[in-house]
Coordinates of C-alpha atoms and ligand atoms in Angstrom, one line a residue:
X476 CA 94.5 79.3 73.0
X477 CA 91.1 81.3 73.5
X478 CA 89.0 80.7 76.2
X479 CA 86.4 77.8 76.4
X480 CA 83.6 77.9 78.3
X481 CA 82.3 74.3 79.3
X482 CA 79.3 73.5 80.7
X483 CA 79.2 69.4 81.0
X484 CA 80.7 67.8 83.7
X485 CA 81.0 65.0 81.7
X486 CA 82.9 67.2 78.2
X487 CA 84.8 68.7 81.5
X488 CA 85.8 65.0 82.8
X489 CA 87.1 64.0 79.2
X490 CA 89.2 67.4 78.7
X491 CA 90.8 67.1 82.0
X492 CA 91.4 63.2 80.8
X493 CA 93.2 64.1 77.9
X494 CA 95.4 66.6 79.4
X495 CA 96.6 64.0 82.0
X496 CA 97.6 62.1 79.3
X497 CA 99.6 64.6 77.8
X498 CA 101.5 65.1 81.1
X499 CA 99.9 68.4 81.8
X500 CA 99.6 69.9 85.3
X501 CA 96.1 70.9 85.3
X502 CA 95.2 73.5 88.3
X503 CA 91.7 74.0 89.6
X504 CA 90.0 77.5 91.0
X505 CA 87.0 77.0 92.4
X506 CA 84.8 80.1 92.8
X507 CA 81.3 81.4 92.8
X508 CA 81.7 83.9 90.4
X509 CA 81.6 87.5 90.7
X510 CA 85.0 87.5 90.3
X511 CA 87.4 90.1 91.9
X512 CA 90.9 90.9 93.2
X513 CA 90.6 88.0 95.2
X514 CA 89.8 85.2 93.1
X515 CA 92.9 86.8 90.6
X516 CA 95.4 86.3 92.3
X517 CA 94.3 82.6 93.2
X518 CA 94.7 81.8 89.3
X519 CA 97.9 83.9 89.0
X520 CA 99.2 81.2 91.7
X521 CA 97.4 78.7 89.8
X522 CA 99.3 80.1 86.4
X523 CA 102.9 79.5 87.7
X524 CA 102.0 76.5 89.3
X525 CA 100.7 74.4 86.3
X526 CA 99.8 74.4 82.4
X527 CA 96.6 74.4 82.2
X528 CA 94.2 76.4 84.7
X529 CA 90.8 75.7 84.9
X530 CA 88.2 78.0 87.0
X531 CA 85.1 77.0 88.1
X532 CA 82.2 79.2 88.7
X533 CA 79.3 77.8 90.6
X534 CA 76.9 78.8 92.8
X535 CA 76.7 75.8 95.0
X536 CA 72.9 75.6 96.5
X537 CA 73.9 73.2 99.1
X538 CA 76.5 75.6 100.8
X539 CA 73.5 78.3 101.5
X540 CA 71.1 78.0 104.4
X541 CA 67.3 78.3 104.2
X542 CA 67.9 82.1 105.1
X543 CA 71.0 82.8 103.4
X544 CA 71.3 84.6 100.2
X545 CA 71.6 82.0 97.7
X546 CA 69.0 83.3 95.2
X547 CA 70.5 87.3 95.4
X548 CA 74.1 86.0 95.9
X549 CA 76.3 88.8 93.0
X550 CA 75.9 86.9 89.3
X551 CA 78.2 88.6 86.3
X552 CA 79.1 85.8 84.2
X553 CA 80.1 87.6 81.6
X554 CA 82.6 90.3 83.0
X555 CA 83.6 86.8 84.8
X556 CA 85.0 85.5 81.6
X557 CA 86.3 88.4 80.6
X558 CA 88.4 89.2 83.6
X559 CA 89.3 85.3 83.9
X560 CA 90.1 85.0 80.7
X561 CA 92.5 88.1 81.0
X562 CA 94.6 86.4 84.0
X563 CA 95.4 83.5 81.7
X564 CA 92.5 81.0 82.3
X565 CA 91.9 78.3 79.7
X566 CA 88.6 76.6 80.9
X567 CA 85.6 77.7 82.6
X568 CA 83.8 75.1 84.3
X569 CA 80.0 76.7 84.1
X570 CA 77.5 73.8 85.2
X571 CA 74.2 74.1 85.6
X572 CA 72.8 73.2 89.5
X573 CA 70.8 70.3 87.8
X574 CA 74.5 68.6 85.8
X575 CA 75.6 68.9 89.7
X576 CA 72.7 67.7 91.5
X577 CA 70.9 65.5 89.4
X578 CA 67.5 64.3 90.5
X579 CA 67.5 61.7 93.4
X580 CA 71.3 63.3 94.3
X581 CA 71.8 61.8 97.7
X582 CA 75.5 61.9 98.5
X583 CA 76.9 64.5 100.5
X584 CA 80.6 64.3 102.8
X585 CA 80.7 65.2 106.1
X586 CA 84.4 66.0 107.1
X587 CA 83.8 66.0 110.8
X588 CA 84.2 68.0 114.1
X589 CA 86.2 70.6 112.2
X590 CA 83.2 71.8 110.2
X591 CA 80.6 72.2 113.7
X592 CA 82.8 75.0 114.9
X593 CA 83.4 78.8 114.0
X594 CA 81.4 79.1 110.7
X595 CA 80.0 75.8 111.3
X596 CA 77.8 77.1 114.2
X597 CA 76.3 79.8 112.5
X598 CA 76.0 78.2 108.9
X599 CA 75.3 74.5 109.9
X600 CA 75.3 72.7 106.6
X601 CA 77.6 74.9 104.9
X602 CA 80.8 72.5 105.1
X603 CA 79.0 69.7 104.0
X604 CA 78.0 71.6 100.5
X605 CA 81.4 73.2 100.8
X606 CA 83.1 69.6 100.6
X607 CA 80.3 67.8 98.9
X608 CA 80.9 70.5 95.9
X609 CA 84.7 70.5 95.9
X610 CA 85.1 66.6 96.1
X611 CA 82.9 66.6 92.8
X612 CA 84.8 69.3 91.3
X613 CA 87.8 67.4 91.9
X614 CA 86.4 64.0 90.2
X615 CA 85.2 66.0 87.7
X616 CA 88.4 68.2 86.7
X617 CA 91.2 65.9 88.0
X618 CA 93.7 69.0 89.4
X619 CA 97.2 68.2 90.3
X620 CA 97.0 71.2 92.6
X621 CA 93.5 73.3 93.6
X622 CA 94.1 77.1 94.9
X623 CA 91.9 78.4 97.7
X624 CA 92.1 81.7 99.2
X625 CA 93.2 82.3 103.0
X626 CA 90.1 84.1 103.5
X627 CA 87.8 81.5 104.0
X628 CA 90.4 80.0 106.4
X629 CA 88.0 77.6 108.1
X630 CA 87.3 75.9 104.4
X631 CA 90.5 75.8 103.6
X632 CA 91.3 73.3 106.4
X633 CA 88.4 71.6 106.0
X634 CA 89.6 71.0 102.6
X635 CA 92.5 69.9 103.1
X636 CA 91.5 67.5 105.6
X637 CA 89.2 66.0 103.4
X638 CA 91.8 65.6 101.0
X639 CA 94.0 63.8 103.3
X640 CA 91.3 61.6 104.8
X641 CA 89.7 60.6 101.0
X642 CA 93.2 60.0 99.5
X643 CA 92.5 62.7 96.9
X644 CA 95.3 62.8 94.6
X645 CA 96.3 66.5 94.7
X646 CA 97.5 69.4 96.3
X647 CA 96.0 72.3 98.0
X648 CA 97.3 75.4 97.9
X649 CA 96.7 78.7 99.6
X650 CA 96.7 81.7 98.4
X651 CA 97.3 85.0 100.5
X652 CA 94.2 87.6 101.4
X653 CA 93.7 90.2 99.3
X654 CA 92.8 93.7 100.6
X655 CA 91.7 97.3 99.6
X656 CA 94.0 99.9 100.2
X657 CA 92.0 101.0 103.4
X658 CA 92.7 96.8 104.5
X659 CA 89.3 95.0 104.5
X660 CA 89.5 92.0 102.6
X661 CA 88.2 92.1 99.3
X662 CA 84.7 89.9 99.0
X663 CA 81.6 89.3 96.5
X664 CA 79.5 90.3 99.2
X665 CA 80.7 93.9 99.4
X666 CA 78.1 94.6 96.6
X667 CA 76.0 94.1 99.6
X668 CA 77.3 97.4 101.7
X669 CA 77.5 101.1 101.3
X670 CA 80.8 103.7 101.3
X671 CA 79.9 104.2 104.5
X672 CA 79.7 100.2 105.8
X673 CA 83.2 99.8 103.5
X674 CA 84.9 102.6 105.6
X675 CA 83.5 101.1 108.8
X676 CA 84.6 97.4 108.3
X677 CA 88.3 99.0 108.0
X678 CA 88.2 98.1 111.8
X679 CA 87.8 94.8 110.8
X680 CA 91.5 94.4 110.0
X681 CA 92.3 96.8 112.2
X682 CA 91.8 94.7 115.2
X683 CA 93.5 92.1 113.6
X684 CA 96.6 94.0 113.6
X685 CA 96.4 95.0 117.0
X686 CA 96.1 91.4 118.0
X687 CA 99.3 90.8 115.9
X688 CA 100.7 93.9 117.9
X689 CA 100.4 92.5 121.1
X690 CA 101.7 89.6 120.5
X691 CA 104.6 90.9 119.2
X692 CA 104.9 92.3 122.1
X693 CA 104.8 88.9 124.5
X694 CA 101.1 88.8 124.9
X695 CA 99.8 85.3 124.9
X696 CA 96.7 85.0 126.8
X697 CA 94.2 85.1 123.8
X698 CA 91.3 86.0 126.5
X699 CA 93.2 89.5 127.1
X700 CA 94.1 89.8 123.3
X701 CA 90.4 89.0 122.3
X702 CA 89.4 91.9 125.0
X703 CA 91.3 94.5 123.3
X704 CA 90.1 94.0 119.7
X705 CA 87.0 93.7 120.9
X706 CA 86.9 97.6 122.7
X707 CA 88.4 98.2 119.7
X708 CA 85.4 97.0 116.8
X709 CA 82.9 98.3 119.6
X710 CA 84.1 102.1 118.9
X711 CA 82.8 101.9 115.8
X712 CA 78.9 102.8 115.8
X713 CA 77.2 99.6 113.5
X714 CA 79.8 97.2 113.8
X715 CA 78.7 94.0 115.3
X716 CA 80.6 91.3 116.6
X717 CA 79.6 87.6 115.5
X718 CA 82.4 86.0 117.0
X719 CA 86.1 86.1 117.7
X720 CA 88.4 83.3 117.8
X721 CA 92.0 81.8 118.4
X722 CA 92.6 78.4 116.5
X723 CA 95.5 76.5 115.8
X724 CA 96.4 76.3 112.4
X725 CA 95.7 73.8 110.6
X726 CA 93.6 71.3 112.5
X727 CA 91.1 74.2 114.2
X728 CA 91.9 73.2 117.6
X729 CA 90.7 76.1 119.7
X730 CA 93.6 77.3 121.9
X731 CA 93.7 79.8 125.0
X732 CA 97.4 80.4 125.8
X733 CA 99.1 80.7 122.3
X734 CA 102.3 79.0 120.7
X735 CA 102.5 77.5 116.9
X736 CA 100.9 78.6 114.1
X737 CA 97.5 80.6 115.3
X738 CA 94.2 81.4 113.2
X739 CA 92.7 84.6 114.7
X740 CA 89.4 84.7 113.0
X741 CA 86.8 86.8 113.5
X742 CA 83.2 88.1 111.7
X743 CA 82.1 91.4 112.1
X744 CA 78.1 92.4 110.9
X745 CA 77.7 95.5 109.5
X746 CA 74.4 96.6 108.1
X747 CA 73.6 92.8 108.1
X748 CA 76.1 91.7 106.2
X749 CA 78.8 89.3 107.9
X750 CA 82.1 90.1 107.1
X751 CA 84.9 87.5 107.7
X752 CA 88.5 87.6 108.0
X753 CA 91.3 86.4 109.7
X754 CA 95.0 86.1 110.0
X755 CA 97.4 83.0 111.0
X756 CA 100.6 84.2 112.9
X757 CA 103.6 82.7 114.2
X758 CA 103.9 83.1 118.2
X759 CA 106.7 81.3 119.2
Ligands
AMP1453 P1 84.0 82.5 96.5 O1 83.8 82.9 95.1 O2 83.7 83.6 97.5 O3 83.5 81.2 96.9 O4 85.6 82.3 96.7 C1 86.3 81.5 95.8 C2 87.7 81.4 96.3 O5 88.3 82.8 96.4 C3 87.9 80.9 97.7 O6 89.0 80.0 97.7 C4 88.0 82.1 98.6 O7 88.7 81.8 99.7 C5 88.8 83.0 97.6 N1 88.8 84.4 98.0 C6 87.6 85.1 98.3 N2 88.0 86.4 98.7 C7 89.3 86.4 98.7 C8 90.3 87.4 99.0 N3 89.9 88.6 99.4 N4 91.6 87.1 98.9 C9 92.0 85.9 98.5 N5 91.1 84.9 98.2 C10 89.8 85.1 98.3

């Protein structure tokens, strides 16, 4: 089947209708476009895991702050479909910001104390788009199961939250980071930096691995892990550190001594661009 490009939320709403009543498992990507490694291998999970895969590319105004980079954010639409189309996509949600917000749009979902820490505190706002735009997308392509990447950890379990609490009727799923060769996680933004900031936000991941290291090794006290990754960002010359930080996984809890599953997530500025990333490991 080739590739359709829909732009109506509405056209979108009576496709996805007409699947469900064939009995097709519909699966959702959301994404903001400039598609790369990343987003791939969200709808390769979404492939196996349903007939019928629907990606989304939207650049959602209501996630950006006043200051952020909404109006420079990467657009490629076209080498979009192509490389979506490629990885087995059959729809392309494509809405304008006006079929998503039309005039006098007032309603907007808050998912809590979860979304006022970590990200939260530096983007305030930025959940509320974040789960504002994905509860529409849901109403509007009806997914058994949505795929969202690890990488944004924080949204993630926002997400999922907010499908718990609003008795959304579908699964989220998470899909695993995906890095360069040199181990910085692959992002849109990296249009944004040089050779020279790429190599440097190798550290990035680097620490993370040392933190993985010394827990392996017994270390629990996330104060003394947190003080070793950060001597180690701070021997690079430019790298910047936003923040670090040890949270459980999934409900963000912050913890201090660490047992369960952990999200050590950190963003690291280089040449002014924040770079987030993060892992979730096991310390028993
Ligand atoms: P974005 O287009 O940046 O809003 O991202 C769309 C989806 O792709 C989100 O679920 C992200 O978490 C996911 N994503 C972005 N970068 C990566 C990556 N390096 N590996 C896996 N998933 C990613």
């Amino acid at each position: 089947m080739p590739l359709q490009i829909i732009k109506s939320p509405s056209k979108m709403q009576a496709l996805a209708e007409s699947l469900r009543r064939k009995g097709k498992i519909i699966g959702l990507v959301p994404t903001m476009g400039a598609i790369h490694e990343g987003h791939l291998r969200l709808v390769d999970i979404a492939v196996r895991k349903s007939d019928f895969v629907i990606a989304s590319i939207f650049v959602n105004p209501t996630q950006f702050g006043p200051r952020e980079d909404f109006s420079k954010y990467p657009r490629a639409f076209k080498s979009d479909c192509q490389k979506l189309e490629k990885a087995g996509v059959n729809v392309i949600f494509h809405p304008s910001v006006g079929d998503i917000y039309p005039e006098n749009y007032s309603t907007f979902v808050d998912v809590g104390e979860m979304t006022t820490i970590l990200e939260g505190t530096r983007r305030p706002g930025h959940f509320r788009g974040v789960a504002t735009v994905c509860a529409k997308l849901f109403n509007i392509t009806k997914p058994h199961i949505a795929v969202f990447g690890q990488k944004d950890g924080q949204q993630l379990a926002v997400l999922k939250r907010m499908v718990r609490d609003l008795n959304f009727d579908l699964k989220i799923i998470k899909g695993p980071i995906v890095r360069t060769s040199t181990g910085v996680a692959v992002s849109s933004r990296h249009s944004y930096l040089s050779a020279e900031g790429l190599e440097k936000a190798k550290v990035i991941y680097g620490s993370l691995k040392l933190a993985e290291k010394l827990i392996r090794n017994g270390i629990r006290n996330s104060r003394n892990i947190e003080a070793h990754m950060r001597n180690l960002i701070k021997s690079v010359p430019g790298a910047k550190i936003d923040y670090i930080s040890f949270n459980r996984w999934d409900d963000l809890q912050p913890v201090r001594k660490l047992s369960g599953r952990v999200m050590i997530s950190l963003v690291v500025i280089i040449k002014n661009v924040r770079l987030l990333d993060n892992i979730i490991i096991n310390a028993k």
